[in-house]
Short mmCIF file of C-alpha atoms and ligand atoms in Angstrom, two decimals:
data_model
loop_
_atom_site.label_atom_id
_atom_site.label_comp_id
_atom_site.label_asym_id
_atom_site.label_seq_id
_atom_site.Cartn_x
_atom_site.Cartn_y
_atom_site.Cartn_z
CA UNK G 203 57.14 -4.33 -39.61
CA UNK G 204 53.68 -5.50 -39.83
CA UNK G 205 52.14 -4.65 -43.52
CA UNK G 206 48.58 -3.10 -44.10
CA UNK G 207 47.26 -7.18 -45.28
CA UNK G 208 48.66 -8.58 -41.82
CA UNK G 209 47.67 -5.56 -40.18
CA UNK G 210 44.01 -5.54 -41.15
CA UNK G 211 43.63 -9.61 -40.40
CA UNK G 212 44.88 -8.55 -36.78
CA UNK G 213 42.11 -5.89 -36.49
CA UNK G 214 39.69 -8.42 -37.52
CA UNK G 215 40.67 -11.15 -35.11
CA UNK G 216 40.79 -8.38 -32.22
CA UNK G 217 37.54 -6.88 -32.93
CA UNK G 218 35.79 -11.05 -33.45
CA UNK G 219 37.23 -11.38 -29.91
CA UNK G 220 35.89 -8.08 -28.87
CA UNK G 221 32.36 -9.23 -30.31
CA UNK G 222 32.29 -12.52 -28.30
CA UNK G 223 33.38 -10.54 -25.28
CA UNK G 224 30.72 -8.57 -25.08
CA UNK G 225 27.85 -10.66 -26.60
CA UNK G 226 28.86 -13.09 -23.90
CA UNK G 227 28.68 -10.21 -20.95
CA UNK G 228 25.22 -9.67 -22.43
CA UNK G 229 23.92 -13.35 -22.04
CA UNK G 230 25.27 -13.27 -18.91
CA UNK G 231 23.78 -10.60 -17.97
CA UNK G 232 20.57 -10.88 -19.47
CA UNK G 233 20.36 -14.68 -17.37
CA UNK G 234 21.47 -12.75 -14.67
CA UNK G 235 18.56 -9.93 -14.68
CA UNK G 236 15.63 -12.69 -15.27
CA UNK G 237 16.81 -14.35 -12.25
CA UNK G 238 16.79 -11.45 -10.46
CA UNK G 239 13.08 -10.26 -11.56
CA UNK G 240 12.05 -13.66 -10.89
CA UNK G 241 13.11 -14.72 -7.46
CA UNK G 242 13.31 -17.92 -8.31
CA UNK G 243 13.34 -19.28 -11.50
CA UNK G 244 13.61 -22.59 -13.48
CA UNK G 245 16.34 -23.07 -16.60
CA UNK G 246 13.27 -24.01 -18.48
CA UNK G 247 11.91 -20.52 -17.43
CA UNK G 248 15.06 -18.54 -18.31
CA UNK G 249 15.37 -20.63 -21.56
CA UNK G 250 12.03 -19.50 -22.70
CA UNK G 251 11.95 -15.81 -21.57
CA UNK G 252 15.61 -15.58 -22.86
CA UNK G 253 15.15 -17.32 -26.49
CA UNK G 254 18.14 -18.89 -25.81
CA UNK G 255 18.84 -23.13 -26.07
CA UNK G 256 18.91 -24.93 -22.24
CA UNK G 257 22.44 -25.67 -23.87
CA UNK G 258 23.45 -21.92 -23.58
CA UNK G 259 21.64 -21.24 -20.75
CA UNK G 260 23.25 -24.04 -18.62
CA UNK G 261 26.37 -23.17 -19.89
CA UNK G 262 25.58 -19.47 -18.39
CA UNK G 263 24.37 -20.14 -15.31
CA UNK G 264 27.41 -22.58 -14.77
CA UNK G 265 29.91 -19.10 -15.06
CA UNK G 266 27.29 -17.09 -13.14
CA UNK G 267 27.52 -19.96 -10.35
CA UNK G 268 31.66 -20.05 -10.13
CA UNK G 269 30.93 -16.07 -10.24
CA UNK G 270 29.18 -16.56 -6.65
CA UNK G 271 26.23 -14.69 -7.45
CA UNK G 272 24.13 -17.36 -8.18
CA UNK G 273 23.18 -20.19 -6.26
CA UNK G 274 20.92 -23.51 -6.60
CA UNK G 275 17.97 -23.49 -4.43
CA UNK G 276 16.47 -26.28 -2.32
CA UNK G 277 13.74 -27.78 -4.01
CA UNK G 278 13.23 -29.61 -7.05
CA UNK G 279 11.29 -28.34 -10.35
CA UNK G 280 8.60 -30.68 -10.95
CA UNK G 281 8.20 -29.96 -14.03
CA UNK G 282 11.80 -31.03 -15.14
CA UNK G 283 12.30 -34.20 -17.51
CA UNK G 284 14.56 -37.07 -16.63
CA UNK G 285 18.34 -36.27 -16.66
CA UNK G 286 17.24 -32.85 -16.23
CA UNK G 287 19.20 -30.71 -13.37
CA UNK G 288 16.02 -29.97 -11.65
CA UNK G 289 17.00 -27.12 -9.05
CA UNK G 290 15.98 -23.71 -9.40
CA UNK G 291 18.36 -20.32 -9.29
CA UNK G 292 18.35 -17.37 -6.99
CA UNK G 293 20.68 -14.70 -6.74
CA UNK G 294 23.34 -15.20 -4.29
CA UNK G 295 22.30 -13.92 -0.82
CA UNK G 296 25.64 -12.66 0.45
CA UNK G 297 27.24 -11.61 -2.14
CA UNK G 298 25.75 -8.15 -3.32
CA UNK G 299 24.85 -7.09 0.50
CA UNK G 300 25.29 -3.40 0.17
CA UNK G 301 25.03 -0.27 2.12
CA UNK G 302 21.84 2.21 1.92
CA UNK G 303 21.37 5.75 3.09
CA UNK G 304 18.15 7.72 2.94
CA UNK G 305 18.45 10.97 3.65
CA UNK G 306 15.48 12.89 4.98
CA UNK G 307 14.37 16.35 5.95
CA UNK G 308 13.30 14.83 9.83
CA UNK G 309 16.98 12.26 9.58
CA UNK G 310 19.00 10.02 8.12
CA UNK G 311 18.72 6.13 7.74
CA UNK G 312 21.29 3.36 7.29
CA UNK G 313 20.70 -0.04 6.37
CA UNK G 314 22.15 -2.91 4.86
CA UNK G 315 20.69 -4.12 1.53
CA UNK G 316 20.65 -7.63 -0.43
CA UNK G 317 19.65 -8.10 -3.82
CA UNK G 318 16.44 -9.89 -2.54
CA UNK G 319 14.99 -6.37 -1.71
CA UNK G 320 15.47 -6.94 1.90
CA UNK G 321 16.86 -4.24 4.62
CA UNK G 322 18.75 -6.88 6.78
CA UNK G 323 19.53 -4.11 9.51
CA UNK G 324 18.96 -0.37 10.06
CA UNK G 325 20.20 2.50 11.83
CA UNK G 326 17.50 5.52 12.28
CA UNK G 327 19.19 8.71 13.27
CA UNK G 328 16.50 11.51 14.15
CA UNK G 329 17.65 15.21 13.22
CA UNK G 330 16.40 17.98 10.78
CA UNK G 331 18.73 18.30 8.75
CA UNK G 332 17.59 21.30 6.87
CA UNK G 333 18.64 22.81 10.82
CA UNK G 334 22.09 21.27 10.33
CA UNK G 335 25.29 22.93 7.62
CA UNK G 336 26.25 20.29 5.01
CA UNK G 337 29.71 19.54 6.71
CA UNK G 338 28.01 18.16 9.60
CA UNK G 339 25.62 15.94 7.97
CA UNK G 340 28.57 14.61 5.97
CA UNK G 341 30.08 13.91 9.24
CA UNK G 342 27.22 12.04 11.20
CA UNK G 343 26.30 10.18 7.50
CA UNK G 344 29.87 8.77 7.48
CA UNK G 345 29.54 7.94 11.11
CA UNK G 346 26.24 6.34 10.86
CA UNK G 347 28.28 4.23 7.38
CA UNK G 348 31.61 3.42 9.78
CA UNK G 349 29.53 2.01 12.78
CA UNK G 350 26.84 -0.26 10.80
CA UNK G 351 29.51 -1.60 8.45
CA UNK G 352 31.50 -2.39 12.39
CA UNK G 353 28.58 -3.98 13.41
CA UNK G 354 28.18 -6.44 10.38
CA UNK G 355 31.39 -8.62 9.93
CA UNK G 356 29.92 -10.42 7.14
CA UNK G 357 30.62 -7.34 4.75
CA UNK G 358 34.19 -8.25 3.99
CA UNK G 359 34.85 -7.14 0.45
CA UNK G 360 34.90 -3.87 0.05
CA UNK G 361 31.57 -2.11 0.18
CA UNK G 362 29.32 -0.40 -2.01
CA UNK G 363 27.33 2.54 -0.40
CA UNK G 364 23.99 4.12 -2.61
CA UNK G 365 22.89 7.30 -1.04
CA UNK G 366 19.24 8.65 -1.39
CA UNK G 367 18.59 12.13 -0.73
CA UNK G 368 15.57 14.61 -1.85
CA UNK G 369 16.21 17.30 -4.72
CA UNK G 370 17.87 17.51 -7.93
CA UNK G 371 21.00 15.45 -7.88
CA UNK G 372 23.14 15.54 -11.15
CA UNK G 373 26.60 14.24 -11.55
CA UNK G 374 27.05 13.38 -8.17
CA UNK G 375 25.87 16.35 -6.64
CA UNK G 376 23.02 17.80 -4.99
CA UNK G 377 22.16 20.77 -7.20
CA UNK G 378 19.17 21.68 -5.20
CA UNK G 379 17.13 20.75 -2.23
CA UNK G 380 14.33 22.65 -0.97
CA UNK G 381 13.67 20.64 1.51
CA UNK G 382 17.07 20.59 3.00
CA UNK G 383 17.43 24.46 1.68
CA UNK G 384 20.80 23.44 0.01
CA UNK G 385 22.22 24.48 -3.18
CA UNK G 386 24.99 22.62 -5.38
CA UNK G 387 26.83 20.83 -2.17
CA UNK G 388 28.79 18.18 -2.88
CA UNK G 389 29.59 15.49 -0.33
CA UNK G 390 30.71 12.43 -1.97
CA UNK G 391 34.33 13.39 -1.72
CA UNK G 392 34.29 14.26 1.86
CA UNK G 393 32.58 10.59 2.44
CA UNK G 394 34.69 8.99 0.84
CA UNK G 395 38.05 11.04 2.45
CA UNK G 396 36.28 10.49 6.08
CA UNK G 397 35.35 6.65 5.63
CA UNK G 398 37.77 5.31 3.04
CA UNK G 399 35.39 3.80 1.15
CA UNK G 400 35.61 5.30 -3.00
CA UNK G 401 32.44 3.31 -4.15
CA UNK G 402 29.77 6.10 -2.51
CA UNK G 403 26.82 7.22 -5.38
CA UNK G 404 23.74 9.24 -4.56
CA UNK G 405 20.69 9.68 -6.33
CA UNK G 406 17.69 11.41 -6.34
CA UNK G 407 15.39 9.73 -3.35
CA UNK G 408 12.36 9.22 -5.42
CA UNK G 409 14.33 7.28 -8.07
CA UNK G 410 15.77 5.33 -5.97
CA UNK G 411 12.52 4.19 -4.55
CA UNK G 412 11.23 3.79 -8.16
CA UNK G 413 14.00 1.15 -8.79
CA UNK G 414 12.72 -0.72 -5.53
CA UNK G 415 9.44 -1.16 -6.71
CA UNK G 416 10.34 -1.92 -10.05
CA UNK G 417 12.36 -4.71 -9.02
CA UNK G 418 10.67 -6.13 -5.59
CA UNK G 419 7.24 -3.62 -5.10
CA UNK G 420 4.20 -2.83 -6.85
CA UNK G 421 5.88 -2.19 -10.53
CA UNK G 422 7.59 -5.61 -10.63
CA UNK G 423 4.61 -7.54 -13.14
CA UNK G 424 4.25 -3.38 -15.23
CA UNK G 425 6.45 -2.41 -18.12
CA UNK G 426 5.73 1.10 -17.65
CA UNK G 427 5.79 1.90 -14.13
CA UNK G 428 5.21 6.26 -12.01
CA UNK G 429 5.84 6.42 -8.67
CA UNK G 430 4.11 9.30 -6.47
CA UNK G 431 6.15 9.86 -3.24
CA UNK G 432 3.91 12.30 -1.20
CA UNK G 433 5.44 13.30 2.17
CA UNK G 434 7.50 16.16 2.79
CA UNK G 435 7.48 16.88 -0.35
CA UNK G 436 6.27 16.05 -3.72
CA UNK G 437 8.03 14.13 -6.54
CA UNK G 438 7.95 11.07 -9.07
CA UNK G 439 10.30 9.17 -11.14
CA UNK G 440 9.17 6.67 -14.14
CA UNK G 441 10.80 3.36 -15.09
CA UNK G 442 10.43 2.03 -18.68
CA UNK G 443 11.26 -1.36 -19.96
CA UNK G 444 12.85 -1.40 -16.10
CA UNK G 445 14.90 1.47 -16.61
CA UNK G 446 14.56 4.91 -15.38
CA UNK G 447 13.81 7.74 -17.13
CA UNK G 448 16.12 10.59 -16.09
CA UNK G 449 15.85 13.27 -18.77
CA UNK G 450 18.13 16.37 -18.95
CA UNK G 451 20.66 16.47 -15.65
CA UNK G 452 18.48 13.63 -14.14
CA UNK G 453 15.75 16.65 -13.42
CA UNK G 454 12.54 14.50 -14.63
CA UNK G 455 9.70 13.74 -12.51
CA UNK G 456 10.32 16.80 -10.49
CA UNK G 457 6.43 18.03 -10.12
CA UNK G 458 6.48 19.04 -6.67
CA UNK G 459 7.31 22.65 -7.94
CA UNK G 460 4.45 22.62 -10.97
CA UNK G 461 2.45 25.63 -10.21
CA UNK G 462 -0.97 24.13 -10.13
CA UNK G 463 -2.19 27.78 -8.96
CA UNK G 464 -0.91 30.88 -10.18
CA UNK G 465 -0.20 33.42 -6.92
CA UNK G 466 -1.60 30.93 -5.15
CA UNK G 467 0.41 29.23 -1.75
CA UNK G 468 3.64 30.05 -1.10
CA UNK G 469 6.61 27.76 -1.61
CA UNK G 470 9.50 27.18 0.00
CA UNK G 471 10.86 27.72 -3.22
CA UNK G 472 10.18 30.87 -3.12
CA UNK G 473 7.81 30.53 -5.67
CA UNK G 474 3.81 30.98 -4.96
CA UNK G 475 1.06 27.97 -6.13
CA UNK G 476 3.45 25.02 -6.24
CA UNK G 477 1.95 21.37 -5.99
CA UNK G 478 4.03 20.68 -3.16
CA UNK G 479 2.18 23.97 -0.84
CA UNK G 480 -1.30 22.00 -1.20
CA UNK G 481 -0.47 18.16 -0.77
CA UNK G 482 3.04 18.46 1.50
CA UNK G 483 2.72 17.00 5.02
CA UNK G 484 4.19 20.71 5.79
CA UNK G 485 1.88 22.14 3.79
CA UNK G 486 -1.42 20.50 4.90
CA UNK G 487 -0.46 21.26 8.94
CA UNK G 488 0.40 24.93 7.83
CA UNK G 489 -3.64 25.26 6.51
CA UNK G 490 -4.87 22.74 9.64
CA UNK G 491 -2.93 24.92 12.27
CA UNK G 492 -5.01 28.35 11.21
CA UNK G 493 -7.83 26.57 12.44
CA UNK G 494 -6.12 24.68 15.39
CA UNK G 495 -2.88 25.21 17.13
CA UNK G 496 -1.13 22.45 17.40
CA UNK G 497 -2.80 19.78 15.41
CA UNK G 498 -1.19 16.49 14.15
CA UNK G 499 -2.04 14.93 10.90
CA UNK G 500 -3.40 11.92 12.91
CA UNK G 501 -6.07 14.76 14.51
CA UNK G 502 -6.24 16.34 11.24
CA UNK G 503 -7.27 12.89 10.29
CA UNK G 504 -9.88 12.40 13.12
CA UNK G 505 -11.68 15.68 12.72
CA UNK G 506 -12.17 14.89 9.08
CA UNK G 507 -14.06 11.34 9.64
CA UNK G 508 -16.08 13.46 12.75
CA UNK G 509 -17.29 15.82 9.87
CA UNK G 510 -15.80 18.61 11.58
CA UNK G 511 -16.60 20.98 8.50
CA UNK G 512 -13.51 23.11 8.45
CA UNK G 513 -11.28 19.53 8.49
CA UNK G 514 -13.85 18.05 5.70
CA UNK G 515 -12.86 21.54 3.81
CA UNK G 516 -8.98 20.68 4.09
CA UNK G 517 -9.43 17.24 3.15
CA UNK G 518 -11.45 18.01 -0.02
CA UNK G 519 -8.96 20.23 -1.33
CA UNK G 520 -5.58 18.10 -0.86
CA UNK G 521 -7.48 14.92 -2.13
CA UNK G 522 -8.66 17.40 -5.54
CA UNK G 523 -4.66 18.46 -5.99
CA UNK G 524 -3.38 14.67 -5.13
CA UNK G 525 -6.34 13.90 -8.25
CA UNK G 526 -4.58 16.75 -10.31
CA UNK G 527 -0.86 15.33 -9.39
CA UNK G 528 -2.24 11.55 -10.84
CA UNK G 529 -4.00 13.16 -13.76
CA UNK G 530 -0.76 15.21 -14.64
CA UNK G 531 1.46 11.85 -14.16
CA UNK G 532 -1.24 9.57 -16.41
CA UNK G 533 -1.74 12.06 -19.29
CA UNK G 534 1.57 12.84 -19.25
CA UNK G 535 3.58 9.12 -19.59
CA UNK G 536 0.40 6.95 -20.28
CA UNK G 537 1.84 4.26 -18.13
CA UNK G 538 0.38 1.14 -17.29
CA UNK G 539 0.14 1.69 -12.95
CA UNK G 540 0.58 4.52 -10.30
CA UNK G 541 2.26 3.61 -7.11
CA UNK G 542 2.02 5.72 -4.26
CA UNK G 543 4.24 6.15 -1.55
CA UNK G 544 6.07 8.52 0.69
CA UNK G 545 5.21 9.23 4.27
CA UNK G 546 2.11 10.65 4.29
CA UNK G 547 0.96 7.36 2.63
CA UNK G 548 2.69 4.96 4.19
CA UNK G 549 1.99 6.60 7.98
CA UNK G 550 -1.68 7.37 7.34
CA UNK G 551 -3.49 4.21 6.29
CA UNK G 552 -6.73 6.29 6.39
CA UNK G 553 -5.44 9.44 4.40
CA UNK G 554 -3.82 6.46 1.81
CA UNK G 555 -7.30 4.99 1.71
CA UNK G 556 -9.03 8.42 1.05
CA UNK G 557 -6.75 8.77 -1.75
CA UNK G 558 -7.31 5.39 -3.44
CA UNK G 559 -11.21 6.30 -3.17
CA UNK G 560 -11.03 9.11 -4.46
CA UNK G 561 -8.67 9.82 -6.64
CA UNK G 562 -10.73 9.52 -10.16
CA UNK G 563 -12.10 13.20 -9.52
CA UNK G 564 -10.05 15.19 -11.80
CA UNK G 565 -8.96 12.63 -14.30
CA UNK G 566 -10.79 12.17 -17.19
CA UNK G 567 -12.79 8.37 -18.10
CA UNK G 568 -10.48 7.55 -20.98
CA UNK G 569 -7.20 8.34 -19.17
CA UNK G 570 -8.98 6.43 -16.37
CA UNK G 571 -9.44 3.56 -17.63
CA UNK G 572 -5.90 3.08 -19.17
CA UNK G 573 -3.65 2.57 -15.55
CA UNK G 574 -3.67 0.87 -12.06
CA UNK G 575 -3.47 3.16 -8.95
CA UNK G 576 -1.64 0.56 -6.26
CA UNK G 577 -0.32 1.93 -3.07
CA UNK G 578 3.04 0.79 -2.31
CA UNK G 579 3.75 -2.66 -0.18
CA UNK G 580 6.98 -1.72 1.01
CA UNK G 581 6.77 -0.60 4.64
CA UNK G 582 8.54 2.88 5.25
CA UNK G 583 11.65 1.05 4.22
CA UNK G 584 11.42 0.79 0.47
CA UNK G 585 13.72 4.09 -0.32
CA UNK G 586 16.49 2.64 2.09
CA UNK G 587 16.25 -0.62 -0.39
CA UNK G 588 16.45 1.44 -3.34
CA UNK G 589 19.71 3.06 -2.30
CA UNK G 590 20.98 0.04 -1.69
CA UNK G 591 20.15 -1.81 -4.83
CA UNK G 592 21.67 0.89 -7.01
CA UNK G 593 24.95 0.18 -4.94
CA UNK G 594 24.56 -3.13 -5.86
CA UNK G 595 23.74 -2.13 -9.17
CA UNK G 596 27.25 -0.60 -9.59
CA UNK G 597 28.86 -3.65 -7.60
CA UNK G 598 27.39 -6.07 -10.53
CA UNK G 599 28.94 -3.50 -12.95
CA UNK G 600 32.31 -4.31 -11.53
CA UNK G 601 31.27 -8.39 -11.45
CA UNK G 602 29.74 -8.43 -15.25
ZN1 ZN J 18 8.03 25.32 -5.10
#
C-alpha cells in the first residue's frame, strides 16, 4: 500500500514529467509555426523571434527533422559564423500534402494541398448544387476524393481531407446555407462510410480562405487581418494573432444577411434589405437584367465604362454598399488590412479595380486612415488551399 507521503512525491514526479511534456510540444511547436510563416528561415532567425538560445533551438529543429516535417534547404546563410550549420529550414514538402474541397453554389473543387500554400493538382466539377439533394452531392464529393487520391500515389499515409463549403457550419455540420438552400445536413459521416477515410472536417468557406491568406496571401506580414469574399454571396472571417475568430457556434463574420435597408431587396433568406441582395453576383444580374435580358457581368461591366447611364446607375450603388460592407468590417474589428476576394473580385479585374478606387466613400477619414484595403493574390484557388491547410492543420495535431 502506497501511503499519502509516497503517494504525493509520485504525483509530483508525474505532473514535473507532465510539465516537460508539454512545454517541450510547445517549443516544438512554436519552431515549427515560425518556419512555417517564414518560408524559409535561418536558426539565427528562429532564435531571435523565438527568445530561445541557438542551443535549444538546434536541439528542436534536430526532433522536428527525424519528425520528417522539416527539412534543410539548399543554400547557405551568409550570414552564419564559422562552425555554424549554415542551412536554412523549410517545412517538409511531402509530408503534410493534404486533400481540399471547396464547395460552391456553381460546383465542387478538389485539390491536393502542401503546407507551402500550393494546390499541386485539381479536379473542377461543374454543377449547381443548390439544384442537387444533399445525398447526391455527398456522393459525387466522395467520388471526386476517391479518384484524385487514385490519381496521386504519393499520398500513402492515410489522408487528411478539409472541406470548405458556404453557410454556417458548427460542429461539423452545415446548419444553414442559403446559397445551397440547405438546413442542418450533415455529411461527414456519409463521407467518411463511402470513402473510408475518418479524418474528413469542414468549415465555413470564408474561414477557410481567411487561414490561406493569413498564412501564404495578403494577411501574412498583419496581426489583425478581415477578409471580404464577395461572389455569390457575402461573408468575412477575421484572424487575430493568426488565429480565427469564430464567436458563438462559429457564426461570426456572417454579414451577408445584415439588413443594410429595411424592406428593401429581397433575400433569399427570405428576409428583405440584406447586404448580400445589393453586392451578390446574383443580385447585381437580377437589377442589370430589368434593363437587359440576358446580360453578363462582363457586359454589365462594358456598359458601365461606355457611360451607358442606367449601367453607371447600377455600378454606383453596389460600389456605395461594397463602401458600407468595408466601413461595417473597419469600425467594427479596427484591424490593421482588408483583403478582398471571392469571385466577383477575382473574375472581374475591372469591377476589383472600381472597388479599390472607390471604396473610401462611406467610411469615415479617421477609420480611413487606420487599415490597408489589398485585394487578394491568390488566383481563384486560395479557398481550395485553405481547406487543405486546415487538414493539415489537424494532421500536425496528430504529429505534435
Ligand atoms: Zn438574407
Amino acid at each position: 500500500m502506497i501511503s499519502n507521503g509516497e503517494k504525493g512525491e509520485s504525483m509530483a514526479n508525474t505532473s514535473g514529467k507532465l510539465d516537460k511534456f508539454i512545454m517541450k510540444r510547445l517549443n516544438q511547436r512554436l519552431v515549427f509555426s515560425i518556419i512555417l510563416r517564414g518560408g524559409s528561415v535561418s536558426r539565427q532567425q528562429i532564435a531571435a523571434q523565438s527568445r530561445m538560445s541557438q542551443m535549444s533551438v538546434g536541439r528542436i529543429i534536430e526532433e522536428l527533422e527525424k519528425l520528417g516535417i522539416v527539412a534543410e534547404e539548399n543554400g547557405d546563410e551568409p550570414d552564419a559564423g564559422p562552425g555554424r550549420r549554415a542551412k536554412r529550414l523549410r517545412v517538409s514538402s511531402t509530408v503534410f500534402l493534404c486533400v481540399g474541397v471547396e464547395m460552391h453554389r456553381d460546383g465542387i473543387n478538389v485539390g491536393i494541398i502542401n503546407l507551402h500554400g500550393r494546390v499541386l493538382r485539381q479536379i473542377q466539377h461543374r454543377k449547381d448544387l443548390s439544384a442537387c439533394p444533399p445525398g447526391e452531392v455527398i456522393t459525387l464529393i466522395g467520388t471526386l476524393i476517391g479518384r484524385i487520391l487514385s490519381e496521386n500515389a504519393d499520398l500513402s499515409v492515410e489522408p487528411f481531407v478539409g472541406i470548405a463549403c458556404p453557410g454556417l457550419i458548427a460542429d461539423g455540420v452545415i446548419r444553414f446555407s442559403s446559397q445551397l438552400k440547405w438546413k442542418n445536413v450533415e455529411i461527414l459521416p456519409a463521407l467518411q462510410k463511402q470513402t473510408g477515410i475518418r479524418n474528413i472536417f469542414i468549415e465555413n468557406e470564408v474561414k477557410a480562405r481567411a487561414v490561406a491568406e493569413d498564412l501564404f496571401g495578403a494577411g501574412r506580414d498583419y496581426e489583425r487581418s478581415i477578409v471580404l469574399s464577395i461572389g455569390s454571396g457575402v461573408g468575412s472571417a477575421a484572424v487575430f494573432c493568426h488565429e480565427l475568430y469564430r464567436g458563438k457556434l462559429n457564426m461570426a463574420g456572417e454579414i451577408g444577411h445584415i439588413c443594410v435597408s429595411p424592406g428593401g431587396n429581397m433575400c433569399e433568406c427570405g428576409r428583405r434589405g440584406c447586404l448580400q441582395t445589393y453586392i451578390a453576383d446574383w443580385a447585381i444580374l437580377r437589377e442589370a437584367r430589368t434593363v437587359r435580358e440576358d446580360i453578363t457581368m462582363q457586359g454589365l461591366l462594358e456598359a458601365n465604362a461606355n457611360g451607358e447611364p442606367w449601367a453607371i446607375n447600377l455600378m454606383n450603388r453596389v460600389l456605395e454598399y461594397v463602401s458600407i460592407a468595408i466601413s461595417i468590417l473597419a469600425n467594427t474589428y479596427a484591424p490593421d488590412v482588408i483583403i478582398l476576394c471571392g469571385r466577383l473580385i477575382e473574375e472581374y479585374s475591372t469591377l476589383r479595380d472600381l472597388i479599390l478606387k472607390n471604396y473610401k466613400r462611406e467610411i469615415s477619414d479617421y477609420v480611413l486612415s487606420s487599415f490597408d484595403l489589398k485585394a487578394s493574390d491568390f488566383d481563384s484557388d486560395g479557398t481550395l488551399v485553405g481547406a487543405g491547410t486546415l487538414a493539415a492543420y489537424r494532421l500536425l495535431d496528430e504529429i505534435l
